[in-house]
Amino acid sequence: MTNIDRLIDDVIAVEGDYSNHPADRGGPTRWGVTETVARSHGYAGSMRHFPYDEAVAIYKRTYWLRPGFDKISLHAPELAAELFDTGINMGPATATGFLQRALNALNRNGQDFPDIKLDRKIGPQTIGALQQFLKKRGANGERVILKAVEALQGERYISLAESRPANEAFLYGWLAHRIG
């Protein structure tokens, strides 16, 4: 099982305090929480004063419990930690989509378990496929699927930089702090 409080502390340590980078479409951000996300959770003040404890609550609720990464952590804690981090940076549905794509690509054409629907939600099929994958692949299974998810994430970061040159300002940090 994953220690979510430690994961949140780690994310906030990477994200830092207040920022408002001109190339960042997220705008004013504190503790890694964008102004849009903070407002959607009822925060009305200046982002320079956005409380740490509210950031922690948002991370736990929105990026851990709601997408179901806590359920993944029961079977593959390192994978769950990566999905949590990816979900914060790219959205939980994107992180889940990476997992589902990886599972489908690693099922040996359905020999190990059937393909799952790419609905970008953690449900019984995704959990079941992960369990079957880990059972079939043993101790190295989690490490391999983690690499697959990170490969998809890295490709997405490069695509973002290629499609919007302003994102090149963030590419090095994304690769340094978000991948493996």
Tab-separated table of C-alpha atoms in Angstrom:
chain	number	residue	atom	x	y	z
A	1	MET	CA	0.000	0.000	0.000
A	2	THR	CA	1.245	3.456	-0.886
A	3	ASN	CA	1.779	6.255	1.629
A	4	ILE	CA	-0.235	8.995	-0.087
A	5	ASP	CA	0.915	11.681	2.347
A	6	ARG	CA	4.543	11.000	1.395
A	7	LEU	CA	3.645	11.118	-2.308
A	8	ILE	CA	1.897	14.444	-1.854
A	9	ASP	CA	4.890	15.865	0.028
A	10	ASP	CA	7.172	14.675	-2.793
A	11	VAL	CA	4.997	16.299	-5.466
A	12	ILE	CA	4.808	19.583	-3.602
A	13	ALA	CA	8.597	19.556	-3.121
A	14	VAL	CA	9.007	19.313	-6.918
A	15	GLU	CA	6.233	21.780	-7.735
A	16	GLY	CA	7.370	24.396	-5.232
A	17	ASP	CA	5.558	27.377	-3.811
A	18	TYR	CA	4.007	30.112	-5.978
A	19	SER	CA	4.708	30.464	-9.683
A	20	ASN	CA	3.213	32.297	-12.619
A	21	HIS	CA	5.433	31.446	-15.602
A	22	PRO	CA	4.394	33.336	-18.754
A	23	ALA	CA	4.584	30.170	-20.893
A	24	ASP	CA	2.451	28.130	-18.468
A	25	ARG	CA	-1.160	27.961	-19.647
A	26	GLY	CA	-2.125	26.989	-16.094
A	27	GLY	CA	-1.507	30.560	-14.944
A	28	PRO	CA	-0.919	31.319	-11.270
A	29	THR	CA	-0.047	28.144	-9.386
A	30	ARG	CA	0.835	27.358	-5.780
A	31	TRP	CA	1.990	23.986	-4.455
A	32	GLY	CA	1.408	22.685	-8.004
A	33	VAL	CA	-2.321	23.500	-7.917
A	34	THR	CA	-3.456	25.799	-10.716
A	35	GLU	CA	-5.808	28.668	-10.116
A	36	THR	CA	-8.512	26.929	-12.176
A	37	VAL	CA	-8.311	23.793	-10.028
A	38	ALA	CA	-8.262	25.815	-6.793
A	39	ARG	CA	-11.337	27.794	-7.905
A	40	SER	CA	-13.171	24.600	-8.864
A	41	HIS	CA	-12.684	23.491	-5.248
A	42	GLY	CA	-14.081	26.715	-3.826
A	43	TYR	CA	-10.913	28.739	-3.183
A	44	ALA	CA	-11.541	32.425	-3.944
A	45	GLY	CA	-8.399	34.166	-2.674
A	46	SER	CA	-5.097	35.076	-4.269
A	47	MET	CA	-3.059	32.096	-5.403
A	48	ARG	CA	-0.071	33.634	-3.623
A	49	HIS	CA	-1.886	32.725	-0.382
A	50	PHE	CA	-3.412	29.381	-1.388
A	51	PRO	CA	-3.121	27.201	1.759
A	52	TYR	CA	-0.893	24.144	1.818
A	53	ASP	CA	-3.552	22.031	3.545
A	54	GLU	CA	-6.063	22.797	0.779
A	55	ALA	CA	-3.513	21.656	-1.808
A	56	VAL	CA	-3.010	18.410	0.118
A	57	ALA	CA	-6.778	17.817	0.288
A	58	ILE	CA	-7.152	18.437	-3.469
A	59	TYR	CA	-4.288	16.073	-4.294
A	60	LYS	CA	-5.707	13.318	-2.117
A	61	ARG	CA	-9.307	13.658	-3.274
A	62	THR	CA	-8.890	14.587	-6.948
A	63	TYR	CA	-5.691	12.827	-7.965
A	64	TRP	CA	-5.654	9.741	-5.706
A	65	LEU	CA	-9.099	8.648	-4.509
A	66	ARG	CA	-11.405	9.858	-7.300
A	67	PRO	CA	-9.456	8.243	-10.164
A	68	GLY	CA	-8.967	5.022	-8.158
A	69	PHE	CA	-5.178	5.046	-7.936
A	70	ASP	CA	-5.584	3.963	-4.311
A	71	LYS	CA	-7.050	0.709	-5.696
A	72	ILE	CA	-4.037	0.266	-7.987
A	73	SER	CA	-1.723	0.741	-4.990
A	74	LEU	CA	-3.117	-2.434	-3.397
A	75	HIS	CA	-1.553	-4.436	-6.253
A	76	ALA	CA	1.278	-2.271	-7.604
A	77	PRO	CA	2.333	0.585	-5.281
A	78	GLU	CA	5.111	1.966	-7.497
A	79	LEU	CA	2.778	2.019	-10.485
A	80	ALA	CA	0.118	3.784	-8.404
A	81	ALA	CA	2.654	6.421	-7.352
A	82	GLU	CA	3.545	7.046	-11.001
A	83	LEU	CA	-0.109	7.243	-12.053
A	84	PHE	CA	-0.732	9.753	-9.250
A	85	ASP	CA	2.167	11.942	-10.367
A	86	THR	CA	1.231	11.647	-14.047
A	87	GLY	CA	-2.386	12.400	-13.199
A	88	ILE	CA	-1.402	15.625	-11.468
A	89	ASN	CA	0.657	16.769	-14.428
A	90	MET	CA	-1.501	15.496	-17.306
A	91	GLY	CA	-4.851	14.647	-15.750
A	92	PRO	CA	-5.959	11.383	-14.112
A	93	ALA	CA	-7.819	10.217	-17.234
A	94	THR	CA	-4.639	10.527	-19.304
A	95	ALA	CA	-2.637	8.578	-16.716
A	96	THR	CA	-5.311	5.866	-16.635
A	97	GLY	CA	-5.344	5.756	-20.430
A	98	PHE	CA	-1.590	5.117	-20.411
A	99	LEU	CA	-2.121	2.195	-18.028
A	100	GLN	CA	-4.930	0.725	-20.109
A	101	ARG	CA	-2.941	1.045	-23.344
A	102	ALA	CA	0.068	-0.606	-21.698
A	103	LEU	CA	-2.032	-3.477	-20.352
A	104	ASN	CA	-3.577	-4.104	-23.765
A	105	ALA	CA	-0.187	-4.013	-25.474
A	106	LEU	CA	1.317	-6.382	-22.900
A	107	ASN	CA	-1.404	-9.056	-22.917
A	108	ARG	CA	0.222	-11.038	-25.764
A	109	ASN	CA	-2.702	-10.579	-28.159
A	110	GLY	CA	-5.213	-11.567	-25.504
A	111	GLN	CA	-3.456	-14.772	-24.499
A	112	ASP	CA	-2.874	-13.611	-20.909
A	113	PHE	CA	-6.129	-11.675	-20.469
A	114	PRO	CA	-8.637	-9.993	-22.788
A	115	ASP	CA	-8.153	-6.448	-24.021
A	116	ILE	CA	-9.887	-3.878	-21.857
A	117	LYS	CA	-11.905	-0.899	-23.014
A	118	LEU	CA	-9.872	2.313	-23.219
A	119	ASP	CA	-12.370	4.327	-21.184
A	120	ARG	CA	-9.661	6.106	-19.129
A	121	LYS	CA	-11.331	4.993	-15.861
A	122	ILE	CA	-10.125	2.564	-13.205
A	123	GLY	CA	-12.835	-0.061	-12.931
A	124	PRO	CA	-13.130	-3.805	-12.427
A	125	GLN	CA	-11.773	-4.628	-15.909
A	126	THR	CA	-8.643	-2.513	-15.460
A	127	ILE	CA	-8.005	-3.873	-11.966
A	128	GLY	CA	-8.629	-7.430	-13.169
A	129	ALA	CA	-6.281	-7.023	-16.140
A	130	LEU	CA	-3.581	-5.586	-13.887
A	131	GLN	CA	-3.963	-8.479	-11.437
A	132	GLN	CA	-3.731	-11.026	-14.239
A	133	PHE	CA	-0.727	-9.260	-15.765
A	134	LEU	CA	1.120	-9.184	-12.434
A	135	LYS	CA	0.270	-12.830	-11.735
A	136	LYS	CA	1.531	-13.891	-15.156
A	137	ARG	CA	4.687	-11.745	-15.131
A	138	GLY	CA	5.713	-12.116	-11.502
A	139	ALA	CA	8.201	-9.904	-9.699
A	140	ASN	CA	9.296	-7.988	-12.806
A	141	GLY	CA	5.759	-7.253	-13.960
A	142	GLU	CA	5.292	-4.033	-12.048
A	143	ARG	CA	8.664	-2.703	-13.199
A	144	VAL	CA	7.856	-3.451	-16.841
A	145	ILE	CA	4.388	-1.899	-16.845
A	146	LEU	CA	5.811	1.117	-15.029
A	147	LYS	CA	8.351	1.519	-17.858
A	148	ALA	CA	5.556	1.281	-20.433
A	149	VAL	CA	3.514	3.991	-18.690
A	150	GLU	CA	6.578	6.230	-18.395
A	151	ALA	CA	7.417	5.687	-22.078
A	152	LEU	CA	3.930	6.852	-23.052
A	153	GLN	CA	4.262	9.825	-20.712
A	154	GLY	CA	7.659	10.799	-22.130
A	155	GLU	CA	6.353	10.607	-25.676
A	156	ARG	CA	3.459	12.869	-24.716
A	157	TYR	CA	5.814	15.466	-23.198
A	158	ILE	CA	7.911	15.555	-26.362
A	159	SER	CA	4.763	15.861	-28.489
A	160	LEU	CA	3.582	18.757	-26.316
A	161	ALA	CA	6.892	20.538	-26.823
A	162	GLU	CA	6.827	19.879	-30.570
A	163	SER	CA	3.250	21.104	-30.975
A	164	ARG	CA	3.673	24.231	-28.834
A	165	PRO	CA	7.194	25.689	-28.779
A	166	ALA	CA	6.463	27.558	-25.520
A	167	ASN	CA	6.304	24.138	-23.823
A	168	GLU	CA	9.995	23.653	-24.543
A	169	ALA	CA	10.536	25.833	-21.444
A	170	PHE	CA	9.179	22.932	-19.371
A	171	LEU	CA	10.378	19.850	-21.264
A	172	TYR	CA	13.681	19.391	-19.443
A	173	GLY	CA	11.983	19.620	-16.032
A	174	TRP	CA	9.180	17.297	-17.073
A	175	LEU	CA	11.644	14.653	-18.192
A	176	ALA	CA	13.971	15.192	-15.216
A	177	HIS	CA	11.294	15.148	-12.516
A	178	ARG	CA	8.354	13.190	-13.949
A	179	ILE	CA	9.950	10.239	-15.746
A	180	GLY	CA	11.584	7.385	-13.778
